[in-house]
CSV table of C-alpha atoms in Angstrom, one decimal:
chain,number,residue,atom,x,y,z
A,1,MET,CA,73.0,263.8,33.3
A,2,GLU,CA,69.6,263.8,35.1
A,3,ILE,CA,66.7,265.1,33.2
A,4,PRO,CA,64.4,266.6,35.9
A,5,ASN,CA,60.8,265.2,36.3
A,6,LYS,CA,61.3,262.8,33.4
A,7,LYS,CA,58.8,260.2,33.1
A,8,TYR,CA,59.3,256.7,31.7
A,9,ALA,CA,56.8,254.2,30.3
A,10,PHE,CA,57.4,251.1,32.5
A,11,PHE,CA,57.1,247.8,30.6
A,12,LEU,CA,57.3,244.7,32.7
A,13,GLY,CA,57.1,241.8,30.3
A,14,CYS,CA,55.6,238.5,31.0
A,15,LEU,CA,57.9,236.7,33.3
A,16,ILE,CA,58.7,239.3,36.0
A,17,PRO,CA,55.2,240.3,37.2
A,18,SER,CA,54.2,236.7,37.4
A,19,ARG,CA,57.1,234.6,38.3
A,20,GLU,CA,59.6,237.1,39.7
A,21,PRO,CA,57.5,239.8,41.5
A,22,SER,CA,60.3,240.7,43.9
A,23,TYR,CA,62.2,242.0,41.0
A,24,GLU,CA,59.3,244.4,40.1
A,25,LEU,CA,58.8,245.2,43.8
A,26,ALA,CA,62.6,246.2,44.3
A,27,SER,CA,62.7,248.1,41.1
A,28,ARG,CA,59.7,250.3,42.1
A,29,LYS,CA,60.9,251.0,45.5
A,30,VAL,CA,64.5,251.9,44.4
A,31,ALA,CA,63.0,254.0,41.6
A,32,GLU,CA,61.0,256.0,44.0
A,33,ILE,CA,63.9,256.8,46.2
A,34,LEU,CA,66.1,257.8,43.4
A,35,GLY,CA,63.6,259.9,41.7
A,36,VAL,CA,62.9,257.7,38.7
A,37,ASN,CA,59.3,258.4,37.5
A,38,LEU,CA,58.0,255.2,36.2
A,39,VAL,CA,54.5,255.2,34.6
A,40,ASP,CA,52.8,251.9,34.2
A,41,MET,CA,51.9,251.1,30.6
A,42,GLU,CA,48.4,249.8,29.9
A,43,ASN,CA,47.1,247.3,27.5
A,44,THR,CA,50.4,245.8,26.6
A,45,THR,CA,51.1,242.2,25.5
A,46,CYS,CA,54.1,239.9,25.5
A,47,CYS,CA,56.7,241.6,23.3
A,48,ALA,CA,56.8,238.3,21.0
A,49,PRO,CA,60.7,237.7,21.5
A,50,THR,CA,62.8,234.8,20.2
A,51,ALA,CA,60.2,231.9,20.1
A,52,PHE,CA,57.8,234.0,18.2
A,53,LEU,CA,60.3,235.9,16.1
A,54,SER,CA,61.5,232.4,15.0
A,55,MET,CA,58.1,231.3,14.0
A,56,ASP,CA,57.2,234.5,12.1
A,57,HIS,CA,59.1,237.7,11.9
A,58,THR,CA,56.1,239.7,10.9
A,59,THR,CA,53.9,238.9,13.7
A,60,SER,CA,56.7,239.4,16.2
A,61,PHE,CA,57.6,242.7,14.6
A,62,ALA,CA,53.9,243.9,14.6
A,63,VAL,CA,53.2,243.0,18.2
A,64,ALA,CA,56.5,244.4,19.4
A,65,ALA,CA,55.7,247.6,17.6
A,66,ARG,CA,52.2,247.8,19.0
A,67,ASN,CA,53.7,247.9,22.6
A,68,ILE,CA,56.1,250.7,21.4
A,69,CYS,CA,53.3,252.7,20.0
A,70,ILE,CA,51.6,252.6,23.5
A,71,ALA,CA,54.7,254.4,24.9
A,72,GLU,CA,54.7,256.8,22.1
A,73,GLU,CA,51.0,257.7,22.8
A,74,MET,CA,51.7,258.3,26.4
A,75,ALA,CA,51.8,261.9,27.7
A,76,GLY,CA,51.7,263.5,24.3
A,77,ASN,CA,54.6,265.4,22.8
A,78,GLY,CA,56.2,262.4,21.3
A,79,GLY,CA,55.7,259.9,24.1
A,80,MET,CA,57.8,258.6,26.9
A,81,ASP,CA,60.9,256.4,26.7
A,82,LEU,CA,59.9,252.8,27.3
A,83,VAL,CA,61.9,251.2,30.4
A,84,THR,CA,61.9,247.5,30.9
A,85,LEU,CA,63.5,245.2,33.5
A,86,CYS,CA,63.7,242.3,31.3
A,87,ASN,CA,66.8,241.7,29.0
A,88,GLY,CA,64.6,239.8,26.5
A,89,CYS,CA,62.1,242.5,26.1
A,90,TYR,CA,64.9,245.2,26.0
A,91,GLU,CA,66.8,243.6,23.1
A,92,GLN,CA,63.7,242.6,21.1
A,93,MET,CA,62.1,246.0,21.2
A,94,LEU,CA,65.4,248.0,20.9
A,95,HIS,CA,66.1,245.9,17.7
A,96,ILE,CA,62.7,246.4,16.3
A,97,ASN,CA,62.6,250.1,17.4
A,98,ASN,CA,65.9,250.7,15.6
A,99,SER,CA,65.2,248.5,12.5
A,100,MET,CA,61.8,250.4,11.8
A,101,GLN,CA,63.4,253.9,12.6
A,102,ASN,CA,65.9,253.2,9.9
A,103,ASN,CA,64.0,251.3,7.3
A,104,THR,CA,61.0,253.0,5.6
A,105,GLN,CA,59.8,250.0,3.8
A,106,LEU,CA,59.8,247.8,6.9
A,107,LYS,CA,58.0,250.6,8.9
A,108,GLU,CA,55.3,251.0,6.2
A,109,ASP,CA,54.8,247.2,6.0
A,110,VAL,CA,54.4,247.0,9.8
A,111,ASN,CA,52.2,250.1,10.0
A,112,GLU,CA,50.0,248.3,7.3
A,113,ILE,CA,49.3,245.7,9.8
A,114,LEU,CA,49.0,248.1,12.7
A,115,LYS,CA,46.1,249.8,11.0
A,116,GLU,CA,43.9,246.9,11.9
A,117,VAL,CA,44.2,248.3,15.6
A,118,ASP,CA,44.2,251.8,14.7
A,119,ARG,CA,47.7,252.3,15.8
A,120,GLU,CA,50.8,253.8,14.0
A,121,PHE,CA,54.5,253.5,14.9
A,122,LYS,CA,56.1,256.7,14.5
A,123,GLY,CA,59.6,256.1,16.0
A,124,THR,CA,59.7,258.9,18.5
A,125,VAL,CA,60.9,256.9,21.6
A,126,ASN,CA,63.8,255.2,22.8
A,127,ILE,CA,63.9,251.7,24.3
A,128,ARG,CA,65.9,251.6,27.7
A,129,HIS,CA,66.8,249.1,30.3
A,130,TYR,CA,66.3,249.8,33.9
A,131,ALA,CA,69.9,249.3,34.8
A,132,GLU,CA,71.2,251.7,32.1
A,133,VAL,CA,68.7,254.3,33.1
A,134,LEU,CA,70.1,254.2,36.5
A,135,TYR,CA,73.6,254.6,35.2
A,136,LYS,CA,73.0,257.1,32.5
A,137,ASP,CA,70.1,259.2,33.8
A,138,ILE,CA,70.8,259.1,37.5
A,139,GLY,CA,74.5,258.3,37.7
A,140,THR,CA,76.6,256.4,40.3
A,141,ASP,CA,77.7,259.5,42.0
A,142,LYS,CA,74.2,260.4,43.1
A,143,ILE,CA,73.5,256.7,44.0
A,144,LYS,CA,76.5,256.8,46.2
A,145,GLU,CA,75.3,259.9,47.9
A,146,MET,CA,72.0,258.1,48.8
A,147,VAL,CA,73.5,254.9,50.2
A,148,GLU,CA,72.7,254.5,53.9
A,149,ASN,CA,73.8,251.0,54.3
A,150,PRO,CA,76.9,250.2,52.4
A,151,LEU,CA,77.3,246.6,51.6
A,152,ASP,CA,80.9,246.4,52.8
A,153,GLY,CA,82.6,243.1,52.4
A,154,LEU,CA,80.1,241.7,50.1
A,155,ASN,CA,81.7,240.0,47.0
A,156,VAL,CA,79.2,240.0,44.1
A,157,ALA,CA,79.4,238.1,40.9
A,158,VAL,CA,77.7,240.4,38.4
A,159,ARG,CA,75.8,238.8,35.4
A,160,TYR,CA,74.7,241.1,32.6
A,161,GLY,CA,72.8,238.5,30.7
A,162,CYS,CA,73.1,238.1,26.9
A,163,HIS,CA,70.6,240.5,25.7
A,164,LEU,CA,71.6,243.5,27.7
A,165,ILE,CA,74.9,243.7,25.8
A,166,ARG,CA,74.5,241.6,22.6
A,167,PRO,CA,74.5,242.1,19.7
A,168,SER,CA,76.7,245.2,20.3
A,169,GLU,CA,75.5,246.6,16.9
A,170,VAL,CA,72.1,247.0,18.5
A,171,THR,CA,72.9,247.7,22.1
A,172,LYS,CA,75.9,249.9,21.4
A,173,ILE,CA,77.9,248.5,24.2
A,174,LEU,CA,81.7,248.5,23.7
A,175,PHE,CA,83.3,245.5,25.2
A,176,ASN,CA,86.7,247.3,25.9
A,177,LYS,CA,87.0,246.5,29.5
A,178,GLU,CA,86.3,243.8,32.1
A,179,LYS,CA,84.2,246.1,34.3
A,180,MET,CA,81.4,248.1,32.6
A,181,PHE,CA,78.3,249.9,33.7
A,182,LEU,CA,76.5,247.3,35.8
A,183,ASP,CA,79.8,246.5,37.8
A,184,GLU,CA,79.9,250.2,38.6
A,185,LEU,CA,76.4,250.2,39.6
A,186,VAL,CA,77.0,247.2,41.9
A,187,GLU,CA,80.1,248.9,43.3
A,188,SER,CA,78.1,252.0,44.0
A,189,THR,CA,76.4,250.0,46.8
A,190,GLY,CA,79.7,249.5,48.6
A,191,ALA,CA,79.9,245.8,47.6
A,192,LYS,CA,82.7,244.4,45.3
A,193,SER,CA,82.3,243.1,41.8
A,194,VAL,CA,84.5,240.1,41.6
A,195,GLU,CA,86.3,238.8,38.4
A,196,PHE,CA,85.2,235.5,37.2
A,197,MET,CA,85.6,233.5,34.0
A,198,ASN,CA,83.0,233.7,31.4
A,199,LYS,CA,81.2,236.6,33.0
A,200,PHE,CA,79.4,237.6,29.9
A,201,ARG,CA,78.7,234.0,28.5
A,202,CYS,CA,75.2,232.5,28.3
A,203,CYS,CA,73.8,230.6,31.2
A,204,GLY,CA,71.4,228.5,29.0
A,205,GLY,CA,68.2,230.0,30.3
A,206,MET,CA,66.6,230.3,26.9
A,207,LEU,CA,67.0,226.7,26.2
A,208,ARG,CA,64.8,225.7,29.2
A,209,GLY,CA,61.4,226.5,27.8
A,210,ALA,CA,62.4,225.1,24.3
A,211,GLY,CA,62.6,221.4,24.9
A,212,ALA,CA,66.5,221.5,25.4
A,213,GLY,CA,66.5,221.0,29.1
A,214,GLU,CA,69.4,218.7,29.3
A,215,ILE,CA,71.5,221.1,27.3
A,216,SER,CA,70.4,224.0,29.6
A,217,ASP,CA,71.4,221.9,32.5
A,218,LEU,CA,75.0,221.3,31.0
A,219,VAL,CA,75.5,225.0,30.2
A,220,LEU,CA,74.4,226.1,33.6
A,221,ASN,CA,76.8,223.5,35.2
A,222,GLU,CA,79.5,225.3,33.3
A,223,ARG,CA,78.6,228.7,34.6
A,224,LEU,CA,78.4,227.3,38.1
A,225,ARG,CA,81.8,225.9,37.8
A,226,ASP,CA,83.1,229.4,36.8
A,227,LEU,CA,81.2,230.9,39.7
A,228,LYS,CA,82.7,228.4,42.3
A,229,LYS,CA,86.1,229.8,41.6
A,230,SER,CA,85.2,233.4,42.0
A,231,GLY,CA,84.9,233.7,45.7
A,232,ALA,CA,81.5,235.4,45.4
A,233,ASN,CA,79.0,235.5,48.3
A,234,CYS,CA,76.2,236.2,46.0
A,235,LEU,CA,75.2,236.5,42.3
A,236,THR,CA,73.3,239.4,41.0
A,237,THR,CA,71.3,239.4,37.7
A,238,VAL,CA,69.3,241.8,35.6
A,239,CYS,CA,67.8,239.1,33.2
A,240,PRO,CA,64.9,237.1,34.4
A,241,LEU,CA,66.0,234.1,32.7
A,242,CYS,CA,69.4,234.1,34.4
A,243,PHE,CA,67.6,234.7,37.7
A,244,LEU,CA,65.4,231.5,37.3
A,245,GLN,CA,68.3,229.5,35.9
A,246,PHE,CA,70.4,230.2,38.9
A,247,ASP,CA,67.6,230.7,41.6
A,248,ILE,CA,66.0,227.2,40.7
A,249,GLY,CA,68.5,225.6,38.6
A,250,GLN,CA,71.1,225.1,41.3
A,251,PHE,CA,68.8,222.9,43.1
A,252,LEU,CA,67.9,221.0,40.0
A,253,LEU,CA,71.4,220.3,39.3
A,254,VAL,CA,72.3,219.1,43.0
A,255,LYS,CA,69.6,216.6,42.3
A,256,LYS,CA,70.7,215.6,38.9
A,257,MET,CA,74.5,215.9,38.9
A,258,LYS,CA,76.8,214.2,41.2
A,259,LYS,CA,79.4,217.2,41.1
A,260,ALA,CA,76.9,219.7,42.1
A,261,GLN,CA,76.9,220.2,45.8
A,262,LYS,CA,74.3,221.8,47.9
A,263,GLU,CA,76.9,223.6,50.0
A,264,ASP,CA,78.1,225.3,46.8
A,265,ILE,CA,74.7,226.9,46.1
A,266,VAL,CA,75.3,230.7,45.6
A,267,PRO,CA,72.4,233.0,46.6
A,268,VAL,CA,71.0,235.1,43.8
A,269,VAL,CA,69.6,238.5,43.9
A,270,HIS,CA,68.2,240.9,41.4
A,271,TYR,CA,70.2,244.1,41.1
A,272,PRO,CA,67.6,246.4,42.4
A,273,GLN,CA,67.3,244.4,45.6
A,274,LEU,CA,71.1,244.8,46.2
A,275,LEU,CA,70.8,248.4,45.6
A,276,GLY,CA,67.6,248.6,47.7
A,277,LEU,CA,69.4,247.1,50.7
A,278,ALA,CA,72.2,249.6,50.4
A,279,LEU,CA,69.6,252.5,50.2
A,280,GLY,CA,68.2,251.2,53.4
A,281,ILE,CA,65.2,249.3,52.4
A,282,SER,CA,64.7,246.0,54.4
A,283,ALA,CA,65.1,242.5,53.1
A,284,GLU,CA,61.5,241.8,53.8
A,285,GLU,CA,60.3,244.8,51.8
A,286,LEU,CA,62.4,243.8,49.0
A,287,GLY,CA,60.8,240.3,48.8
A,288,LEU,CA,64.1,238.4,49.2
A,289,GLU,CA,62.3,235.6,51.0
A,290,THR,CA,60.4,234.7,47.9
A,291,HIS,CA,63.6,233.4,46.3
A,292,ARG,CA,64.6,229.6,46.4
A,293,THR,CA,68.1,230.5,47.2
A,294,LYS,CA,68.4,232.5,50.4
A,295,PHE,CA,70.5,235.6,50.7
A,296,GLU,CA,71.4,237.5,53.7
A,297,TYR,CA,73.7,240.5,53.9
A,298,ILE,CA,75.8,240.5,57.2
A,299,LYS,CA,78.0,243.4,57.8
A,300,ARG,CA,81.6,242.4,58.3
B,1,MET,CA,76.5,215.0,25.9
B,2,LYS,CA,77.2,211.9,24.1
B,3,SER,CA,78.4,212.6,20.5
B,4,GLU,CA,76.7,210.9,17.6
B,5,LYS,CA,79.5,211.7,15.1
B,6,LYS,CA,81.1,209.0,13.2
B,7,ASP,CA,84.9,209.1,12.3
B,8,LYS,CA,84.4,208.3,8.7
B,9,PRO,CA,84.0,211.3,6.1
B,10,ILE,CA,80.4,211.8,5.3
B,11,THR,CA,79.3,211.7,1.7
B,12,ILE,CA,76.3,214.0,0.9
B,13,PRO,CA,74.3,212.9,-2.1
B,14,MET,CA,73.7,215.7,-4.6
B,15,GLU,CA,70.0,215.0,-4.7
B,16,ASP,CA,69.8,216.2,-1.0
B,17,LEU,CA,71.1,219.7,-1.9
B,18,ASP,CA,68.9,222.5,-3.2
B,19,PRO,CA,71.4,225.0,-4.8
B,20,SER,CA,68.7,227.7,-4.5
B,21,PHE,CA,68.5,227.5,-0.8
B,22,ARG,CA,71.2,230.1,-0.2
B,23,GLU,CA,69.3,232.7,-2.3
B,24,LEU,CA,66.1,232.0,-0.2
B,25,ILE,CA,68.1,232.5,3.0
B,26,THR,CA,69.5,236.0,1.8
B,27,GLN,CA,66.1,237.1,1.0
B,28,THR,CA,64.8,236.2,4.3
B,29,PHE,CA,65.0,238.9,7.1
B,30,GLY,CA,68.2,238.2,9.0
B,31,GLY,CA,69.7,236.0,6.4
B,32,GLU,CA,71.2,238.6,4.1
B,33,ARG,CA,74.9,238.0,4.9
B,34,ILE,CA,75.2,234.4,4.8
B,35,MET,CA,77.4,234.3,1.8
B,36,SER,CA,80.1,236.3,3.6
B,37,CYS,CA,81.0,233.1,5.8
B,38,PHE,CA,84.4,231.7,5.1
B,39,GLN,CA,84.0,228.8,7.6
B,40,CYS,CA,86.7,230.0,9.9
B,41,GLY,CA,85.1,228.4,13.1
B,42,THR,CA,85.3,231.4,15.5
B,43,CYS,CA,81.7,231.0,16.1
B,44,VAL,CA,82.0,227.5,17.4
B,45,GLY,CA,84.7,228.7,19.8
B,46,SER,CA,82.3,231.3,21.2
B,47,CYS,CA,79.2,229.1,21.3
B,48,PRO,CA,78.0,228.0,24.8
B,49,VAL,CA,76.1,225.0,23.4
B,50,ALA,CA,78.9,223.7,21.3
B,51,SER,CA,80.9,223.8,24.5
B,52,VAL,CA,78.8,221.2,26.0
B,53,TYR,CA,77.5,219.4,23.1
B,54,SER,CA,79.9,218.7,20.4
B,55,ASP,CA,77.5,217.7,17.6
B,56,TYR,CA,76.1,221.3,17.6
B,57,SER,CA,78.0,223.7,15.5
B,58,PRO,CA,76.9,227.1,14.2
B,59,ARG,CA,79.6,226.8,11.5
B,60,GLN,CA,78.0,223.7,10.4
B,61,ILE,CA,74.5,225.3,10.3
B,62,VAL,CA,75.8,228.0,8.0
B,63,MET,CA,77.6,225.5,5.8
B,64,ASP,CA,74.3,223.4,5.5
B,65,GLY,CA,72.5,226.5,4.6
B,66,LEU,CA,75.1,227.4,1.8
B,67,LEU,CA,75.1,223.9,0.5
B,68,GLY,CA,71.4,223.6,0.5
B,69,GLN,CA,70.8,221.0,3.0
B,70,LYS,CA,67.1,221.9,3.3
B,71,ASN,CA,65.7,218.7,4.7
B,72,LYS,CA,68.3,218.4,7.3
B,73,LEU,CA,67.8,222.0,8.6
B,74,LEU,CA,64.0,222.5,8.0
B,75,SER,CA,62.3,219.1,8.2
B,76,SER,CA,64.1,217.0,10.5
B,77,SER,CA,63.1,216.8,14.2
B,78,ASP,CA,66.8,216.5,14.9
B,79,SER,CA,67.5,219.8,13.1
B,80,PRO,CA,70.2,221.8,15.0
B,81,ILE,CA,68.5,225.1,14.3
B,82,TRP,CA,66.3,224.6,17.4
B,83,LEU,CA,69.1,224.1,19.9
B,84,CYS,CA,70.6,227.7,19.5
B,85,ALA,CA,70.3,229.6,22.9
B,86,SER,CA,70.2,232.9,20.8
B,87,CYS,CA,72.8,234.4,22.9
B,88,PHE,CA,74.5,236.2,20.0
B,89,ALA,CA,78.1,235.3,21.0
B,90,CYS,CA,78.7,233.8,17.5
B,91,GLU,CA,77.3,236.8,15.8
B,92,GLU,CA,79.4,239.1,18.1
B,93,SER,CA,82.5,237.2,17.4
B,94,CYS,CA,82.1,236.6,13.8
B,95,PRO,CA,85.0,238.4,11.8
B,96,GLN,CA,82.8,238.7,8.6
B,97,GLY,CA,79.6,240.1,10.1
B,98,VAL,CA,77.6,237.0,8.9
B,99,GLN,CA,75.0,237.6,11.7
B,100,ILE,CA,74.6,233.9,12.5
B,101,THR,CA,72.0,234.1,15.2
B,102,ASP,CA,69.8,236.0,12.8
B,103,ILE,CA,70.5,233.5,10.1
B,104,ILE,CA,69.3,230.7,12.6
B,105,ILE,CA,66.0,232.7,13.3
B,106,ALA,CA,65.7,233.1,9.4
B,107,LEU,CA,65.9,229.4,9.0
B,108,ARG,CA,63.4,228.8,11.7
B,109,ASN,CA,61.1,231.1,10.0
B,110,ILE,CA,61.6,229.3,6.6
B,111,ALA,CA,60.9,226.0,8.5
B,112,ALA,CA,57.6,227.4,9.8
B,113,ASN,CA,56.8,228.9,6.5
B,114,ILE,CA,57.2,225.6,4.4
B,115,THR,CA,55.3,223.6,7.3
B,116,GLY,CA,58.7,221.9,8.2
B,117,TYR,CA,59.6,220.8,11.8
B,118,VAL,CA,58.8,223.2,14.6
B,119,PRO,CA,59.3,221.8,18.2
B,120,LYS,CA,56.0,221.2,20.0
B,121,ASP,CA,57.0,223.4,23.0
B,122,LEU,CA,57.2,226.6,20.8
B,123,ILE,CA,53.9,225.8,19.1
B,124,ASP,CA,52.2,225.4,22.4
B,125,GLN,CA,53.7,228.7,23.6
B,126,GLY,CA,52.4,230.2,20.4
B,127,PHE,CA,48.7,229.1,21.0
B,128,ALA,CA,49.0,230.3,24.7
B,129,PHE,CA,50.1,233.6,23.6
B,130,ILE,CA,47.3,234.1,21.1
B,131,GLU,CA,44.8,233.3,24.0
B,132,TYR,CA,46.4,235.2,26.8
B,133,GLY,CA,48.6,237.8,25.4
B,134,THR,CA,51.3,236.6,27.6
B,135,ILE,CA,53.5,233.6,27.9
B,136,SER,CA,53.1,233.4,31.7
B,137,PRO,CA,49.5,234.1,32.9
B,138,LEU,CA,48.8,234.8,36.4
B,139,THR,CA,47.5,231.8,38.5
B,140,ARG,CA,45.8,232.3,41.8
B,141,SER,CA,48.9,231.5,43.7
B,142,LEU,CA,51.1,233.8,41.8
B,143,THR,CA,48.4,236.5,42.4
B,144,LYS,CA,48.4,235.8,46.1
B,145,ARG,CA,52.2,236.1,46.2
B,146,ARG,CA,52.0,239.5,44.4
B,147,MET,CA,49.4,240.8,47.0
B,148,LYS,CA,51.6,239.4,49.8
B,149,LEU,CA,54.4,241.5,48.6
B,150,GLY,CA,52.3,244.6,48.6
B,151,LEU,CA,52.1,244.7,44.8
B,152,SER,CA,48.8,245.3,42.9
B,153,GLU,CA,46.8,242.3,42.2
B,154,GLN,CA,47.3,242.8,38.5
B,155,PRO,CA,49.5,245.7,37.2
B,156,PRO,CA,47.9,247.7,34.3
B,157,SER,CA,51.0,246.7,32.3
B,158,LEU,CA,50.8,242.9,32.9
B,159,PRO,CA,50.5,241.6,29.4
B,160,GLY,CA,47.0,240.3,28.4
B,161,THR,CA,44.9,242.9,30.2
B,162,GLY,CA,42.4,245.4,29.0
B,163,SER,CA,42.0,245.7,25.3
B,164,SER,CA,45.4,244.0,24.7
B,165,VAL,CA,44.2,240.4,23.7
B,166,GLU,CA,41.5,241.8,21.4
B,167,GLU,CA,44.1,243.9,19.6
B,168,LEU,CA,46.5,241.1,19.5
B,169,GLN,CA,44.1,238.8,17.9
B,170,LYS,CA,43.2,241.3,15.1
B,171,ILE,CA,46.9,241.6,14.4
B,172,ILE,CA,47.4,237.9,14.0
B,173,ALA,CA,44.4,237.6,12.0
B,174,LYS,CA,46.0,239.9,9.5
B,175,THR,CA,49.4,238.1,9.6
B,176,ARG,CA,47.7,234.6,9.6
B,177,PHE,CA,49.9,233.4,12.6
B,178,LYS,CA,47.2,231.2,14.0
B,179,GLU,CA,46.9,229.4,10.7
B,180,LYS,CA,50.7,229.0,10.5
B,181,LEU,CA,50.6,227.5,14.0
B,182,GLU,CA,47.9,225.0,13.0
B,183,GLU,CA,49.7,224.0,10.0
B,184,VAL,CA,53.0,223.2,11.8
B,185,ARG,CA,51.2,221.5,14.6
B,186,GLY,CA,49.4,219.3,12.2
B,187,ASN,CA,52.7,218.2,10.7
B,188,PRO,CA,53.1,214.6,11.5
B,189,LYS,CA,56.7,214.8,12.2
């Protein structure tokens, strides 16, 4: 499974390095321990997802493709696979990468625009998500071997986020069981992935920046109701929007909605932080204190 | 959320409908499969927005597209196309492969193209993006937090650094993205 000394072009996206740096921090530390060689990309821009795709397909495609070109140009020999932490960046670039690889006219049209910046999309790299790199290229067996501090007794509600898994035509994920790769990754830490209703359903995160805050609150409230019945001690996410929605949103709802109670607030962690704790990294070193919700693992 | 729906059947005047609209949608990227819809409503069942706001319906959006309700979808500030969370649940559950989320994005593109309604929040994000190359520029306090965690002040891959903004602006000059934003911003709706 593991390709020795494989390097990956690391694409952070906009939100994580600025608003959720602990996610970046934890992912770097975990990658180092597991032997995932992340090489920072340079001169990237926002990948121009949903909001921009909505206003102009052409611009969005060209901007996303330009980022992919940067990965293609890294280390010669057809480039490095691009790995991202952000679900939005992942689905956007995966979709565009696939579309352009399979549609010659589209590729030509976009390359015509990329000539303005002396770049050319060749279609030589794959777009990966950090979580699926850990699953496919490292594997849960190796992770289990390296766990020093198993998270026994921890019940985790696992959220994949919308764009890690949909549309399945793009992501190639088969929804044929309740527990899939991210649950296995969580359980490789010794924790338990709990069942809960609407586990794969949208949290409303995308609506927040788009002037639909009230609907975002209502959708989040439904997800919290699902979470409450799960018996989870914590929630783990890989999507930066899910994270913000739950880390900050739970407090917002306590203020705005009678039914939301402060005692019900579930602490949220990014998956690499959970894995980091299991691998023996301290909570401090993983930046857990920067979250609004407070998570503490106590061995039972 | 309180529903605006009335109980009486709605009459749509024929003058409101543009019969060529469905062709325009099929010719727009993502809208190719709109005619496969047989209005089963499975999409509504899967929709997280419809679940909390009963006036919102992906099925209705597709129906309006097929009928040719151009004004309602493209020019009204109440247009439902901007309430989609783009979660792809409808697209995933659709038995006909209609690609509903992609159709909604196609409708948004058409709205921007004909200088219809685009929410102010998105237009603002567009302008910020053009200037900084990122939707979330680093402020001083955010930079401090990075450094406190032991991360670099600015990672090389932070969007908007190096030659990235320069190149971005060359691309949008070619695609005329800024002009498009200015036109929709100028729209009095």
